[in-house]
PDB file of C-alpha atoms in Angstrom:
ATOM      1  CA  UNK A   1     190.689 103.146  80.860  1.00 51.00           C
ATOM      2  CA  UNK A   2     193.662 105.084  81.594  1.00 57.00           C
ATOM      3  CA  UNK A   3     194.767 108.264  80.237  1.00 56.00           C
ATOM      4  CA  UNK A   4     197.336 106.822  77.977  1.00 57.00           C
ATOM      5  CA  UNK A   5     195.048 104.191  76.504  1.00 60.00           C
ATOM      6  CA  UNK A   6     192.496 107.349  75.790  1.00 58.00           C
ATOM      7  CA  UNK A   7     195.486 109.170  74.149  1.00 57.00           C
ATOM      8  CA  UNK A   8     196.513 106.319  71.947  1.00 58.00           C
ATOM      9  CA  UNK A   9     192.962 105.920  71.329  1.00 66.00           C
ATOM     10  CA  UNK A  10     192.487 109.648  70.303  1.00 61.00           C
ATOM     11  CA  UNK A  11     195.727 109.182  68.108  1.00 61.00           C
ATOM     12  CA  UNK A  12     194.683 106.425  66.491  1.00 66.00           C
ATOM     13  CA  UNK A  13     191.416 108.060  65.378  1.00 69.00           C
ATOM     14  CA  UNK A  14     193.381 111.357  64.119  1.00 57.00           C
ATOM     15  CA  UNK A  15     195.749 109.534  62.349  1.00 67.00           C
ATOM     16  CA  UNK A  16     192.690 107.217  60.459  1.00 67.00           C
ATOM     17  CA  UNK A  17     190.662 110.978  60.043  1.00 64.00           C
ATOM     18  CA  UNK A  18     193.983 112.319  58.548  1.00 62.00           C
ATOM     19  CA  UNK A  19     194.425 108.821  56.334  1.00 70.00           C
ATOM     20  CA  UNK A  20     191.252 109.599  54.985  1.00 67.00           C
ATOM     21  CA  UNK A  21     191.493 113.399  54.506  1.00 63.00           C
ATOM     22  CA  UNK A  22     194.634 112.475  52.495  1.00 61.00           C
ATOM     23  CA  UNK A  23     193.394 110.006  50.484  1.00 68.00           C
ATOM     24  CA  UNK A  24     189.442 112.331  50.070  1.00 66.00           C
ATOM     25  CA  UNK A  25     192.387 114.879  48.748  1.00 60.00           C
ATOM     26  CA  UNK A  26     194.080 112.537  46.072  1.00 63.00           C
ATOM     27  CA  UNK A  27     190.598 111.282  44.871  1.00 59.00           C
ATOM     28  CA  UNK A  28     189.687 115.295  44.699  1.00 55.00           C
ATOM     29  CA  UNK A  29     192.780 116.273  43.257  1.00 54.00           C
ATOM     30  CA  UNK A  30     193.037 113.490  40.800  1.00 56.00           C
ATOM     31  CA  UNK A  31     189.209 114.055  39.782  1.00 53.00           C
ATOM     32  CA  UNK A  32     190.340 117.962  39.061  1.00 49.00           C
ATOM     33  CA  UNK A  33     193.274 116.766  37.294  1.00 51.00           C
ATOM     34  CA  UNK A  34     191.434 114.358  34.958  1.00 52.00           C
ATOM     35  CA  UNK A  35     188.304 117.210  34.525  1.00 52.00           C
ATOM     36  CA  UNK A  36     190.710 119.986  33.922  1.00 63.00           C
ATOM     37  CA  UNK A  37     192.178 117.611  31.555  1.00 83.00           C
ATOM     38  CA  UNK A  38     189.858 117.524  28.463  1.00 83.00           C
ATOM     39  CA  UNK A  39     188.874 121.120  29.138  1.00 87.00           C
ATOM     40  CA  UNK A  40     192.383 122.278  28.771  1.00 87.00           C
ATOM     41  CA  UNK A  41     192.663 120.070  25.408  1.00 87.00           C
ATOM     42  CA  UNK A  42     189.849 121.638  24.066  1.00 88.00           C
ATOM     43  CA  UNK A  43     191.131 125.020  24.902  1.00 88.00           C
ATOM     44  CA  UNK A  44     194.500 124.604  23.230  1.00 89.00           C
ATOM     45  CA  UNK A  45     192.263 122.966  20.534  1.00 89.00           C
ATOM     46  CA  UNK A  46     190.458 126.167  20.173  1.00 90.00           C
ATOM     47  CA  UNK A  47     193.203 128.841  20.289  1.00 90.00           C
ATOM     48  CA  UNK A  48     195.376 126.650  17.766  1.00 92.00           C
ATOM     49  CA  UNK A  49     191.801 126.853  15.243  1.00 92.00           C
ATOM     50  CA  UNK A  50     191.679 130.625  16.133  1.00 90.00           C
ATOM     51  CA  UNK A  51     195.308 130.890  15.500  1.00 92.00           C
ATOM     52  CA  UNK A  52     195.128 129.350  11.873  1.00 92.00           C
ATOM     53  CA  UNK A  53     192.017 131.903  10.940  1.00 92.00           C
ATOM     54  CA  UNK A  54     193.717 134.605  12.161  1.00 92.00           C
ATOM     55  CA  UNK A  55     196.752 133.785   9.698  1.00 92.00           C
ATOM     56  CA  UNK A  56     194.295 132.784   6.506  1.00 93.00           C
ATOM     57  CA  UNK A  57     192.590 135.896   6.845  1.00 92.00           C
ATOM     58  CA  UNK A  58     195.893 137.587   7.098  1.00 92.00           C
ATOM     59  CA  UNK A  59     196.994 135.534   3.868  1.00 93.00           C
ATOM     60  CA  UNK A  60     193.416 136.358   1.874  1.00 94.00           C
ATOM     61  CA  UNK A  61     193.856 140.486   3.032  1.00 94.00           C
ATOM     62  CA  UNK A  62     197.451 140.587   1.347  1.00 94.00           C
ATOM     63  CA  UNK A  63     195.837 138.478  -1.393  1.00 94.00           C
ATOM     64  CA  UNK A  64     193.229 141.015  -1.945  1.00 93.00           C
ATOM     65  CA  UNK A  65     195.299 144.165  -1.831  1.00 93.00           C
ATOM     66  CA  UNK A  66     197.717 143.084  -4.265  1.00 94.00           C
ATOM     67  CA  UNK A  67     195.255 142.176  -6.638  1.00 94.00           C
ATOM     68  CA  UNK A  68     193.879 145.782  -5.996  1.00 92.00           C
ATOM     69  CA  UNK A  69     197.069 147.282  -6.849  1.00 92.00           C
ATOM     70  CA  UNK A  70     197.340 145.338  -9.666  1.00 90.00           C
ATOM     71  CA  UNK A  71     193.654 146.566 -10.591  1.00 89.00           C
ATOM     72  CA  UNK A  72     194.191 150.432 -10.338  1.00 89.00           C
ATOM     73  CA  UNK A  73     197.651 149.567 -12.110  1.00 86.00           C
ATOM     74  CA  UNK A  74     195.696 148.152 -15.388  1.00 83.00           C
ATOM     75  CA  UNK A  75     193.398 150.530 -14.867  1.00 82.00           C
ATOM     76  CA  UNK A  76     196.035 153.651 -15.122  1.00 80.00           C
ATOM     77  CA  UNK A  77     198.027 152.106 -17.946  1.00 79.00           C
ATOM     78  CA  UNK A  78     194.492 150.827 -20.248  1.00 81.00           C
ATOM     79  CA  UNK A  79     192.394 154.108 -19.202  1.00 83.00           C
ATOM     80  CA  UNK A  80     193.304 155.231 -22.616  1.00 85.00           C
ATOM     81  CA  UNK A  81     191.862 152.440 -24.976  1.00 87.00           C
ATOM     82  CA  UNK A  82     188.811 152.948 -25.847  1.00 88.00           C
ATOM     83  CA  UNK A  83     189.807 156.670 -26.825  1.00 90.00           C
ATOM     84  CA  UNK A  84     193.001 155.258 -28.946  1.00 90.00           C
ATOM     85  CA  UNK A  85     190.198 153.141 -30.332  1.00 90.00           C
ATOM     86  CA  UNK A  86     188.331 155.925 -31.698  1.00 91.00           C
ATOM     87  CA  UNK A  87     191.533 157.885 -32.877  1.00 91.00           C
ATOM     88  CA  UNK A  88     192.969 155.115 -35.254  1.00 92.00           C
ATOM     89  CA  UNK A  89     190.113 155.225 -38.024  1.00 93.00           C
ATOM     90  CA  UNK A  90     191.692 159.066 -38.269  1.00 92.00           C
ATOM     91  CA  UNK A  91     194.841 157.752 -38.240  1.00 92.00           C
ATOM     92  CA  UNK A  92     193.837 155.383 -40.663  1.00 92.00           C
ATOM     93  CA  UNK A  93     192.211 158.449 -43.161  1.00 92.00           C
ATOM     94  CA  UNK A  94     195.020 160.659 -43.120  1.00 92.00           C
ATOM     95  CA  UNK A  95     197.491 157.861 -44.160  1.00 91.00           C
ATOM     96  CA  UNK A  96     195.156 157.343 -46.848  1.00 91.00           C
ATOM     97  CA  UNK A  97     195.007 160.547 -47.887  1.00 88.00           C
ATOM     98  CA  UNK A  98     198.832 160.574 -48.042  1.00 88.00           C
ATOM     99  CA  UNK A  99     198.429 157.462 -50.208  1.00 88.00           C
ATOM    100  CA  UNK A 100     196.577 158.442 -52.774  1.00 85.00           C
ATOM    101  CA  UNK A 101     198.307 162.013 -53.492  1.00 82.00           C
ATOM    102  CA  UNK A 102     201.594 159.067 -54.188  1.00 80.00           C
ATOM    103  CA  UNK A 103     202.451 159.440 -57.653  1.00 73.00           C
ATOM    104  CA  UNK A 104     200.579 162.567 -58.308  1.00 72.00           C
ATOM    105  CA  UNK A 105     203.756 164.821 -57.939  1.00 67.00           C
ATOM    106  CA  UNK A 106     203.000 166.600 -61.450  1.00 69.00           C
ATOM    107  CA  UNK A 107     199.281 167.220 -60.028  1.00 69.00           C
ATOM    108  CA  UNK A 108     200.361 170.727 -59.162  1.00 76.00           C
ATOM    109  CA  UNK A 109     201.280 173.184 -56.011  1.00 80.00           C
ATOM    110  CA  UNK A 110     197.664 172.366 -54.625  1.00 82.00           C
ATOM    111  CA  UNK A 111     198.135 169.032 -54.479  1.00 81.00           C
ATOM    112  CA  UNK A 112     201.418 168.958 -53.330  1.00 82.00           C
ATOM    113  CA  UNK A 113     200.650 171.672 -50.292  1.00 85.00           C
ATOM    114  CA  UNK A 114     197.288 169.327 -49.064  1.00 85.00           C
ATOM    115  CA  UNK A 115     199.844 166.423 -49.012  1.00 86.00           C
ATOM    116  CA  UNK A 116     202.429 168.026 -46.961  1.00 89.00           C
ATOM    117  CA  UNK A 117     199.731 169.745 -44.439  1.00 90.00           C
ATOM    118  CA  UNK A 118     198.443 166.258 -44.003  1.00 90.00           C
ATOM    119  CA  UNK A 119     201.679 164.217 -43.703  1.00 91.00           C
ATOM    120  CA  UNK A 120     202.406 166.741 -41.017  1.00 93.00           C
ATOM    121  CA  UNK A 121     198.610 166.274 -39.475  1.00 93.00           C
ATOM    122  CA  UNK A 122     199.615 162.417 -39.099  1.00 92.00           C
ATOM    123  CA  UNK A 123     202.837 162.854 -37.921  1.00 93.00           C
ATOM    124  CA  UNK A 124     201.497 165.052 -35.416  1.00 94.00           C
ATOM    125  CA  UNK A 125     198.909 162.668 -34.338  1.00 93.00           C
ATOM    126  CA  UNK A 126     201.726 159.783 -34.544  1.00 92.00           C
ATOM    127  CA  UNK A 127     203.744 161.781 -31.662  1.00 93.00           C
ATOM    128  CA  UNK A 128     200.741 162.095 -29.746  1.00 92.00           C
ATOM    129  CA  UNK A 129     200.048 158.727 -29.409  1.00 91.00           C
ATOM    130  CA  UNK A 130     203.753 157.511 -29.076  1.00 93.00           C
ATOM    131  CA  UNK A 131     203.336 159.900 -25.660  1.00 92.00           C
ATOM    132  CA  UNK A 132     200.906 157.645 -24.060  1.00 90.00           C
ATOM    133  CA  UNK A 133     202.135 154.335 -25.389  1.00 90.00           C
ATOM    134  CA  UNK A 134     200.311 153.712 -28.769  1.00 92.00           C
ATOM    135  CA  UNK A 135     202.719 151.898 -31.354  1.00 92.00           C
ATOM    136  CA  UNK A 136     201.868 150.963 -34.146  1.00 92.00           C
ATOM    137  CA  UNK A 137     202.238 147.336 -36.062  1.00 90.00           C
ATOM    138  CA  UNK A 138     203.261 147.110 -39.654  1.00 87.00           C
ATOM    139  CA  UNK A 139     204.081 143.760 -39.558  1.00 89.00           C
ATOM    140  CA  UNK A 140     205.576 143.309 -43.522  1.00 88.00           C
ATOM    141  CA  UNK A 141     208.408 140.453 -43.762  1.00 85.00           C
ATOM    142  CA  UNK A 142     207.796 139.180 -40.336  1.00 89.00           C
ATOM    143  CA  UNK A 143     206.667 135.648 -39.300  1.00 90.00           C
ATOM    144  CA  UNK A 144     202.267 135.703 -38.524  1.00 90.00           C
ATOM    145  CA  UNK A 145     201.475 135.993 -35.002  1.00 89.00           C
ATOM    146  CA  UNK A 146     198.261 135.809 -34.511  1.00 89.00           C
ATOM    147  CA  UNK A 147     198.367 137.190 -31.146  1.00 91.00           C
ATOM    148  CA  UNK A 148     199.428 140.536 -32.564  1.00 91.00           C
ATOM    149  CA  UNK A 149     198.228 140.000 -36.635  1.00 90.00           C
ATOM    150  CA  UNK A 150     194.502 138.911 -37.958  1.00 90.00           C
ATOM    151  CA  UNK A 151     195.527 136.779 -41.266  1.00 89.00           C
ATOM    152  CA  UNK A 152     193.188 138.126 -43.948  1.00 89.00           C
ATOM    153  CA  UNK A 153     194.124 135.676 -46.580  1.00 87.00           C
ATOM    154  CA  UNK A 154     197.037 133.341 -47.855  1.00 88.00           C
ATOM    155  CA  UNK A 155     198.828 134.370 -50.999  1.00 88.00           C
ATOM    156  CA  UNK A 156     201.080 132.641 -53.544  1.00 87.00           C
ATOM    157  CA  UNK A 157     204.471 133.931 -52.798  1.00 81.00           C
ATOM    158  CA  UNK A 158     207.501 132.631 -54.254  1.00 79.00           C
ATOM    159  CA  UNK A 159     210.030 135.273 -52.643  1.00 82.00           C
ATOM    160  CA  UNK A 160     208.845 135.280 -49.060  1.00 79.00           C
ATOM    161  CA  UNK A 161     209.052 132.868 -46.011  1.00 84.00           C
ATOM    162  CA  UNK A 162     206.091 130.487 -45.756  1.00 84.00           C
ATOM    163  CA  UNK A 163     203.540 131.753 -43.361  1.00 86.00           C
ATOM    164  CA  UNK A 164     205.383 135.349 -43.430  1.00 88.00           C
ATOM    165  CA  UNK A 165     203.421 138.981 -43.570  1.00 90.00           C
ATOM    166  CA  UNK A 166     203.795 139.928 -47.533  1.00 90.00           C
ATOM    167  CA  UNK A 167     200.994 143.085 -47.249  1.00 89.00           C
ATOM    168  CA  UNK A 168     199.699 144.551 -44.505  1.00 90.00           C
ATOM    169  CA  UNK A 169     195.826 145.638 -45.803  1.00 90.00           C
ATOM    170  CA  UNK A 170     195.534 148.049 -42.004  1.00 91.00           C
ATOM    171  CA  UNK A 171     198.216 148.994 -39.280  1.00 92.00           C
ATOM    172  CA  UNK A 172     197.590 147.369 -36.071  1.00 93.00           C
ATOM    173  CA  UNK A 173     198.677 149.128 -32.315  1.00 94.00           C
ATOM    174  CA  UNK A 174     199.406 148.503 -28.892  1.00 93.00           C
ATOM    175  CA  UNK A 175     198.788 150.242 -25.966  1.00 91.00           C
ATOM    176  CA  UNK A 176     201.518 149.849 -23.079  1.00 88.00           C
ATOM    177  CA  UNK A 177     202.345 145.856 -25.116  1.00 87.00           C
ATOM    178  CA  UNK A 178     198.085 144.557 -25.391  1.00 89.00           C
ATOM    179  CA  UNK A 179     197.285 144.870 -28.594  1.00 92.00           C
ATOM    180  CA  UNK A 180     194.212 147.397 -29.569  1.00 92.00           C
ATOM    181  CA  UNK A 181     193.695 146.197 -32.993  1.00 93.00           C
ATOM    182  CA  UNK A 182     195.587 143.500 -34.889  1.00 93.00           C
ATOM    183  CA  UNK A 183     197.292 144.375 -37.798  1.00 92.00           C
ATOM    184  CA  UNK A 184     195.385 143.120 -40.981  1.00 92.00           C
ATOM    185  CA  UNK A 185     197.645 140.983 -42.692  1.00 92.00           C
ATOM    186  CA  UNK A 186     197.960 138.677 -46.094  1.00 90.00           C
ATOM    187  CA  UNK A 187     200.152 135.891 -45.147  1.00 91.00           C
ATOM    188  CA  UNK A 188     202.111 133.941 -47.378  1.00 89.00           C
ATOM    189  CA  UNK A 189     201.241 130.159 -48.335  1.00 85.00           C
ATOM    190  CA  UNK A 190     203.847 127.925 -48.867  1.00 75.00           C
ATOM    191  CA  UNK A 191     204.384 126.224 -52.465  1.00 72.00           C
ATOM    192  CA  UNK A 192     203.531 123.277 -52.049  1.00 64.00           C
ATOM    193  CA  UNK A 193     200.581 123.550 -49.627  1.00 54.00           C
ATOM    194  CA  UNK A 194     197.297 122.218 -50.262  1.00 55.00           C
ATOM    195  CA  UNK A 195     194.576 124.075 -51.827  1.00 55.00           C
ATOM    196  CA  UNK A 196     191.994 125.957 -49.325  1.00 54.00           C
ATOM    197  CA  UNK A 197     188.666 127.065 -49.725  1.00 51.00           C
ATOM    198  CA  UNK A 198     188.707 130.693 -48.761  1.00 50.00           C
ATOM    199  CA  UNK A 199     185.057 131.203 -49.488  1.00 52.00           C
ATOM    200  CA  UNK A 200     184.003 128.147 -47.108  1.00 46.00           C
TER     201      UNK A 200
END
């Protein structure tokens, strides 16, 4: 063989090793490609999941501290009920005392001095509680609620509006608008309404 048949030969051989280096590449490559494939998938996969947690729990925090500012908020402007509660049945006795010293102006300067001292006791005690909120209800002429009223019984009456307060039997209040104690009511039943068993 001659030298040039031996370098042909020799070229020949390279060129079929680098052929098949090439084409061992592609396979490799292509194999990486396709197993880099689903693993990239399932990472994107996982980061978009991680993603969407990371914004609920972002949601559910700002959730949960407004409802705790609305919490301490009710909790500031309704710390005061259940002392109200105990300082209406005083209200309720010094009106009552004021009530029945009415039409006793002849009773003499006794009389008339324990009235005053305790019309200015309960309007003292009214100004207090108009400082935190209290109001009173005393509902008379107005249309029954009975969010705000507790209807003690219906009474014939001929001058009011149908289902209208016509006495009020004891003052309700509110504390910053919720009501503390409806106002006990008679309500007035319409003429021509049918006949109700009270006592059932």
């Amino acid at each position: 063989m001659s030298t040039d048949e031996n370098r042909n030969e020799q070229t020949d051989e390279v060129k079929a090793a680098a052929e098949a280096a090439a084409e061992e590449m592609q396979t490799d490559e292509q194999g990486a490609e396709q197993s880099e494939t689903p693993e990239l998938d399932a990472l994107k996969a996982q980061v978009q999941e991680f993603q969407e947690q990371m914004l609920r729990s972002q949601a559910e925090m700002q959730n949960v501290r407004r409802r705790a500012e609305m919490d301490v908020e009710k909790a500031h402007k309704f710390a005061l009920e259940k002392f109200v509660k105990e300082l209406l049945p005083v209200a309720d006795s010094l009106e009552k005392a004021v009530e029945s010293t009415e039409g006793k102006e002849n009773a003499g300067d006794l009389v008339a001095s324990i009235r005053q001292g305790v019309e200015m006791t309960l309007s003292l005690l009214e100004s207090s509680l108009k400082k935190f909120n209290v109001e009173p209800l005393n509902p008379i002429g107005e249309p029954f609620d009975p969010q705000h009223h507790e209807a003690m019984s219906m009474v014939p009456a001929p001058d009011a509006e149908p289902n209208s307060v016509v006495a009020v039997v004891q003052k309700g209040y509110l504390l910053n608008g919720r009501v503390v104690r409806p106002a006990m009511v008679m309500v007035a039943k319409a003429q021509d309404a049918p006949k109700i068993d009270e006592q059932a």
